[in-house]
């Protein structure tokens, strides 16, 4: 019997970097990950070959496992070349197309995070967002997701352009950007073409659960300005995202919003106070401002108008039209979620916050 290979040896800096990375890929107790992030270590000029190999192995296995675990494993239907394709993520597309490619910025970010205390040290880490690959941005998303329980640290990360301009971050956590000065919704182009679109397919359950959580907790918000800002930012994200997926012919990637409306409006008699019942005091002095806040609180329900338009367009598509298969697919999704019933319920809720109604 041959002897087992000796354990691989890395420096203390490299060991901390690997612990931080594995915390992002498979989050454990927050205090364990934050302990290493808050420790400042001198940054070496370069990493050892062993450390680079371990980082590459962790990224390759950890990100793929994350995507498989959160939704890639599900047998589901998404569009491929304008036609529905059924199966797990790796069954819907050739494996070679699912490859995640990380750039040098992934390692640079991990080294910066290991060497600095993000909340204290300036400047923050930065990189040209245009040079980051979808895999790089997925790593940044996982980083933020693991650390957002620390509000100050999350705010520091958002102040860095690679995080602040990360469209995946905006899509999963729109409320985190509410009220921030000069906050603008980044472009979603990268996420509507391969391999970014594969990531969005796998993350549909994640996006659905995040938006559902936002909707279910609005009724606990007492501050009028906070609720208004949160609704405004959600509306901007919905507008930008639905416009982008429609232009790209990937309406299927907006399905999580359809699922959110279906779950929120499961009851036929939902009151608007489900979203606005936590507001404290009389609110802004002007009626127009109070109405605007209540309207913005229901912004997700207003997406039903966009989906109604898509449904009408899909029904008008003929057999010889290029988008016929995609249109039939969208009609099938609307039927699966009983969209007509959901849209009617959404309209009834929206009417409850209008100051002037004619019965």
Coordinates of C-alpha atoms in Angstrom, one line a residue:
X1 CA 0.0 0.0 0.0
X2 CA 1.4 3.4 -1.0
X3 CA 1.7 6.2 1.5
X4 CA -0.9 9.0 1.4
X5 CA 0.5 12.2 -0.2
X6 CA 1.7 14.8 2.4
X7 CA -0.7 17.6 3.1
X8 CA -0.3 20.8 1.0
X9 CA 1.4 23.7 2.8
X10 CA 0.4 27.3 2.4
X11 CA 1.3 30.5 4.2
X12 CA -0.8 32.1 6.9
X13 CA -2.0 34.7 4.4
X14 CA -3.0 32.1 1.9
X15 CA -4.7 30.0 4.5
X16 CA -6.8 33.0 5.6
X17 CA -7.7 33.7 2.0
X18 CA -8.8 30.1 1.4
X19 CA -10.9 30.2 4.6
X20 CA -12.6 33.4 3.4
X21 CA -13.3 32.1 0.0
X22 CA -14.8 28.8 1.3
X23 CA -16.9 30.9 3.6
X24 CA -18.4 32.7 0.6
X25 CA -18.9 29.5 -1.3
X26 CA -20.5 27.6 1.6
X27 CA -21.5 30.1 4.2
X28 CA -21.3 29.1 7.8
X29 CA -21.8 31.1 11.0
X30 CA -21.2 34.8 10.0
X31 CA -18.8 35.4 12.9
X32 CA -16.4 32.8 11.6
X33 CA -16.1 34.4 8.2
X34 CA -16.0 38.0 9.6
X35 CA -13.3 37.1 12.0
X36 CA -10.9 36.4 9.1
X37 CA -12.1 39.4 7.1
X38 CA -11.5 41.8 10.0
X39 CA -7.9 40.6 10.4
X40 CA -5.4 42.7 8.6
X41 CA -2.4 40.8 7.1
X42 CA 0.5 42.0 5.0
X43 CA -0.2 41.3 1.3
X44 CA 2.5 39.2 -0.4
X45 CA 3.8 40.1 -3.9
X46 CA 2.3 36.8 -5.2
X47 CA 0.7 33.6 -4.2
X48 CA 2.4 30.2 -4.2
X49 CA 1.5 27.7 -6.9
X50 CA -0.1 25.5 -4.3
X51 CA -2.4 28.3 -3.1
X52 CA -3.3 29.2 -6.7
X53 CA -4.2 25.6 -7.4
X54 CA -6.4 25.4 -4.2
X55 CA -8.1 28.7 -5.1
X56 CA -8.8 27.5 -8.6
X57 CA -10.2 24.2 -7.3
X58 CA -12.4 25.9 -4.7
X59 CA -13.8 28.4 -7.3
X60 CA -14.5 25.7 -9.9
X61 CA -16.2 23.3 -7.5
X62 CA -17.8 25.8 -5.1
X63 CA -19.6 28.0 -7.7
X64 CA -20.8 25.0 -9.7
X65 CA -22.1 23.4 -6.6
X66 CA -23.8 26.6 -5.5
X67 CA -25.6 26.9 -8.9
X68 CA -26.6 23.3 -8.9
X69 CA -27.9 23.4 -5.3
X70 CA -30.0 26.6 -5.6
X71 CA -31.8 25.7 -8.8
X72 CA -29.7 24.1 -11.5
X73 CA -30.7 20.6 -10.3
X74 CA -34.4 21.2 -11.0
X75 CA -35.9 19.7 -14.1
X76 CA -37.3 22.9 -15.6
X77 CA -38.1 24.5 -18.9
X78 CA -36.2 27.5 -20.4
X79 CA -35.6 28.9 -23.9
X80 CA -32.8 27.7 -26.1
X81 CA -32.5 29.5 -29.5
X82 CA -36.1 30.7 -29.0
X83 CA -37.5 27.2 -28.3
X84 CA -38.4 25.5 -25.0
X85 CA -35.8 23.0 -23.7
X86 CA -36.6 20.8 -20.7
X87 CA -34.2 19.2 -18.1
X88 CA -31.7 20.1 -15.5
X89 CA -29.3 23.0 -16.3
X90 CA -26.6 20.7 -17.5
X91 CA -29.1 18.7 -19.6
X92 CA -30.5 21.9 -21.3
X93 CA -27.1 23.0 -22.6
X94 CA -23.8 21.3 -23.6
X95 CA -21.4 21.1 -20.6
X96 CA -18.7 23.0 -22.5
X97 CA -21.1 26.0 -22.7
X98 CA -21.6 26.0 -18.9
X99 CA -17.9 26.7 -18.2
X100 CA -17.3 29.5 -15.7
X101 CA -14.2 31.6 -16.5
X102 CA -12.6 33.7 -13.8
X103 CA -10.3 36.5 -14.6
X104 CA -7.2 37.8 -12.6
X105 CA -9.6 40.2 -10.8
X106 CA -11.1 37.3 -8.8
X107 CA -7.7 36.5 -7.1
X108 CA -6.9 40.2 -6.8
X109 CA -10.1 40.8 -4.9
X110 CA -9.6 37.9 -2.6
X111 CA -6.0 39.1 -1.8
X112 CA -7.3 42.6 -1.1
X113 CA -10.0 41.3 1.2
X114 CA -7.5 39.2 3.1
X115 CA -5.0 42.0 3.4
X116 CA -7.4 44.8 4.4
X117 CA -10.2 45.7 6.8
X118 CA -12.8 46.7 4.3
X119 CA -14.8 49.0 6.7
X120 CA -11.6 50.9 7.8
X121 CA -9.2 50.9 4.9
X122 CA -9.4 53.2 1.9
X123 CA -9.6 53.1 -1.0
X124 CA -11.9 50.2 -1.4
X125 CA -11.2 47.5 -4.0
X126 CA -12.1 48.5 -7.5
X127 CA -11.9 47.2 -11.0
X128 CA -13.4 48.0 -14.4
X129 CA -16.9 46.4 -14.4
X130 CA -16.5 45.8 -18.1
X131 CA -13.5 43.5 -17.6
X132 CA -15.2 41.3 -15.0
X133 CA -16.6 38.0 -16.3
X134 CA -20.0 36.6 -15.2
X135 CA -18.0 34.2 -13.0
X136 CA -16.2 37.1 -11.4
X137 CA -19.5 38.9 -10.7
X138 CA -21.0 35.7 -9.3
X139 CA -18.2 35.6 -6.8
X140 CA -18.8 39.2 -5.8
X141 CA -22.5 38.4 -5.4
X142 CA -21.7 35.4 -3.2
X143 CA -19.3 37.6 -1.2
X144 CA -22.0 40.3 -0.7
X145 CA -24.6 37.7 0.1
X146 CA -22.5 36.2 2.9
X147 CA -21.5 39.6 4.4
X148 CA -24.7 41.7 4.1
X149 CA -25.7 40.8 7.7
X150 CA -23.1 43.4 8.6
X151 CA -24.9 46.6 7.4
X152 CA -21.8 48.8 7.6
X153 CA -19.6 46.3 5.7
X154 CA -22.4 45.8 3.1
X155 CA -22.6 49.6 2.6
X156 CA -18.8 49.7 2.1
X157 CA -18.9 47.0 -0.5
X158 CA -21.7 48.8 -2.4
X159 CA -19.6 51.9 -2.5
X160 CA -17.1 50.0 -4.7
X161 CA -18.1 50.1 -8.4
X162 CA -17.7 46.3 -9.0
X163 CA -20.4 45.8 -6.4
X164 CA -22.5 48.9 -7.0
X165 CA -22.6 48.2 -10.7
X166 CA -23.2 44.4 -10.3
X167 CA -26.6 43.9 -11.9
X168 CA -27.0 40.5 -10.3
X169 CA -26.7 42.1 -6.9
X170 CA -29.3 44.7 -7.8
X171 CA -31.7 42.0 -9.0
X172 CA -31.3 39.9 -5.8
X173 CA -31.2 42.8 -3.3
X174 CA -32.9 45.9 -4.8
X175 CA -33.9 47.2 -1.4
X176 CA -30.3 47.5 -0.3
X177 CA -29.9 50.3 -2.8
X178 CA -32.9 52.2 -1.7
X179 CA -32.2 55.8 -0.8
X180 CA -28.6 55.7 -2.0
X181 CA -27.3 58.9 -3.7
X182 CA -26.8 58.5 -7.4
X183 CA -27.8 54.9 -7.4
X184 CA -28.6 53.8 -10.9
X185 CA -29.7 50.4 -12.2
X186 CA -26.8 48.8 -14.2
X187 CA -27.3 47.1 -17.5
X188 CA -28.4 43.4 -17.6
X189 CA -26.9 42.6 -20.9
X190 CA -24.2 40.2 -19.5
X191 CA -26.9 38.2 -17.8
X192 CA -29.0 37.6 -20.9
X193 CA -26.4 35.9 -23.0
X194 CA -24.4 32.7 -22.2
X195 CA -23.1 31.9 -19.7
X196 CA -24.7 34.7 -17.6
X197 CA -28.2 33.6 -18.7
X198 CA -27.4 30.1 -17.3
X199 CA -26.6 31.6 -14.0
X200 CA -29.9 33.5 -14.0
X201 CA -31.8 30.3 -14.8
X202 CA -30.2 28.4 -11.9
X203 CA -30.9 31.4 -9.6
X204 CA -34.6 31.7 -10.3
X205 CA -35.6 30.2 -6.9
X206 CA -33.1 32.5 -5.2
X207 CA -34.6 35.6 -6.9
X208 CA -38.1 34.5 -6.2
X209 CA -37.4 33.9 -2.5
X210 CA -35.6 37.3 -2.1
X211 CA -38.4 39.3 -3.8
X212 CA -41.0 37.3 -1.9
X213 CA -39.2 38.2 1.4
X214 CA -39.2 41.9 0.4
X215 CA -42.9 41.8 -0.3
X216 CA -43.8 40.0 2.9
X217 CA -41.9 42.4 5.1
X218 CA -43.1 45.7 3.7
X219 CA -46.0 45.6 6.1
X220 CA -43.4 45.9 8.9
X221 CA -42.0 49.2 7.6
X222 CA -43.1 52.2 9.7
X223 CA -41.2 55.0 7.9
X224 CA -43.0 56.5 5.0
X225 CA -39.8 57.6 3.3
X226 CA -38.2 54.2 3.6
X227 CA -41.1 52.4 2.1
X228 CA -41.3 55.0 -0.7
X229 CA -37.6 54.7 -1.6
X230 CA -37.7 50.9 -1.5
X231 CA -40.7 50.8 -3.8
X232 CA -39.1 53.3 -6.2
X233 CA -35.9 51.3 -6.5
X234 CA -37.8 48.1 -7.0
X235 CA -39.8 49.8 -9.8
X236 CA -36.7 50.9 -11.5
X237 CA -35.2 47.4 -11.3
X238 CA -38.4 45.8 -12.7
X239 CA -38.6 48.4 -15.5
X240 CA -34.9 47.9 -16.5
X241 CA -34.9 44.1 -16.2
X242 CA -38.2 43.4 -18.0
X243 CA -37.3 45.8 -20.8
X244 CA -33.9 44.0 -21.2
X245 CA -35.3 40.5 -21.2
X246 CA -38.0 41.4 -23.7
X247 CA -35.5 43.0 -26.0
X248 CA -33.2 39.9 -25.7
X249 CA -36.1 37.4 -26.3
X250 CA -35.6 35.9 -22.9
X251 CA -39.0 36.7 -21.1
X252 CA -38.5 33.3 -19.4
X253 CA -35.8 34.8 -17.2
X254 CA -38.5 37.1 -15.6
X255 CA -40.6 34.2 -14.5
X256 CA -39.5 34.6 -10.9
X257 CA -41.6 37.8 -10.8
X258 CA -44.6 35.9 -12.0
X259 CA -44.1 33.3 -9.3
X260 CA -43.8 36.1 -6.6
X261 CA -47.1 37.6 -7.6
X262 CA -48.7 34.2 -7.7
X263 CA -47.6 33.5 -4.1
X264 CA -48.3 36.9 -2.7
X265 CA -51.7 37.0 -4.2
X266 CA -52.6 33.4 -3.3
X267 CA -55.6 34.7 -1.3
X268 CA -58.4 36.3 -3.4
X269 CA -59.0 39.1 -0.9
X270 CA -55.6 40.6 -0.2
X271 CA -55.8 44.1 1.4
X272 CA -53.4 46.8 0.4
X273 CA -52.6 47.0 4.1
X274 CA -50.6 43.8 3.7
X275 CA -48.0 46.2 2.1
X276 CA -48.7 49.5 3.9
X277 CA -50.2 48.5 7.2
X278 CA -47.0 49.2 9.2
X279 CA -46.8 52.9 8.3
X280 CA -46.6 55.1 11.3
X281 CA -48.2 58.5 11.8
X282 CA -50.0 60.6 9.3
X283 CA -47.2 60.6 6.8
X284 CA -46.1 63.4 4.4
X285 CA -48.3 66.6 4.6
X286 CA -49.3 66.4 0.9
X287 CA -51.9 63.9 -0.2
X288 CA -50.0 63.3 -3.4
X289 CA -46.9 62.2 -1.5
X290 CA -48.9 59.8 0.7
X291 CA -50.5 58.3 -2.4
X292 CA -47.2 58.0 -4.2
X293 CA -45.8 56.1 -1.2
X294 CA -48.7 53.6 -1.2
X295 CA -48.5 53.2 -5.0
X296 CA -44.7 52.5 -4.8
X297 CA -45.3 49.9 -2.0
X298 CA -47.4 48.0 -4.6
X299 CA -44.9 48.3 -7.4
X300 CA -44.5 44.6 -7.9
X301 CA -48.2 44.2 -8.6
X302 CA -47.9 46.8 -11.3
X303 CA -45.7 44.5 -13.2
X304 CA -48.9 42.6 -14.1
X305 CA -49.6 45.3 -16.7
X306 CA -46.3 44.5 -18.4
X307 CA -47.0 40.8 -18.3
X308 CA -50.5 41.4 -19.7
X309 CA -48.9 43.1 -22.7
X310 CA -46.6 40.2 -23.2
X311 CA -49.5 37.8 -23.0
X312 CA -51.5 39.8 -25.7
X313 CA -48.4 39.9 -27.9
X314 CA -47.9 36.1 -27.5
X315 CA -51.5 35.4 -28.4
X316 CA -51.1 37.5 -31.6
X317 CA -48.0 35.5 -32.7
X318 CA -48.7 33.3 -35.7
X319 CA -47.4 29.9 -36.6
X320 CA -45.0 31.3 -39.2
X321 CA -43.6 34.0 -36.9
X322 CA -40.1 33.6 -35.7
X323 CA -41.2 34.0 -32.0
X324 CA -44.0 31.5 -32.2
X325 CA -42.4 28.8 -30.0
X326 CA -41.3 31.4 -27.4
X327 CA -44.8 32.9 -27.4
X328 CA -46.4 29.6 -26.8
X329 CA -44.0 29.0 -24.1
X330 CA -44.9 32.3 -22.3
X331 CA -48.6 31.5 -22.7
X332 CA -48.0 28.2 -21.1
X333 CA -46.2 29.9 -18.2
X334 CA -49.1 32.3 -17.7
X335 CA -51.5 29.4 -17.6
X336 CA -49.4 27.5 -15.2
X337 CA -49.4 30.4 -12.7
X338 CA -53.1 31.2 -13.5
X339 CA -52.0 34.7 -14.5
X340 CA -55.4 36.1 -15.5
X341 CA -56.7 35.4 -11.9
X342 CA -53.5 36.9 -10.4
X343 CA -53.7 40.0 -12.6
X344 CA -57.3 40.6 -11.6
X345 CA -56.4 40.3 -8.0
X346 CA -53.4 42.7 -8.4
X347 CA -55.7 45.2 -10.1
X348 CA -58.2 45.1 -7.1
X349 CA -55.4 45.7 -4.6
X350 CA -54.0 48.6 -6.7
X351 CA -57.4 50.2 -6.8
X352 CA -57.5 50.3 -3.0
X353 CA -54.8 53.0 -2.8
X354 CA -56.3 55.3 -5.4
X355 CA -57.9 58.4 -3.7
X356 CA -60.5 58.8 -6.4
X357 CA -62.4 55.8 -7.6
X358 CA -65.6 55.6 -9.5
X359 CA -67.6 52.5 -8.6

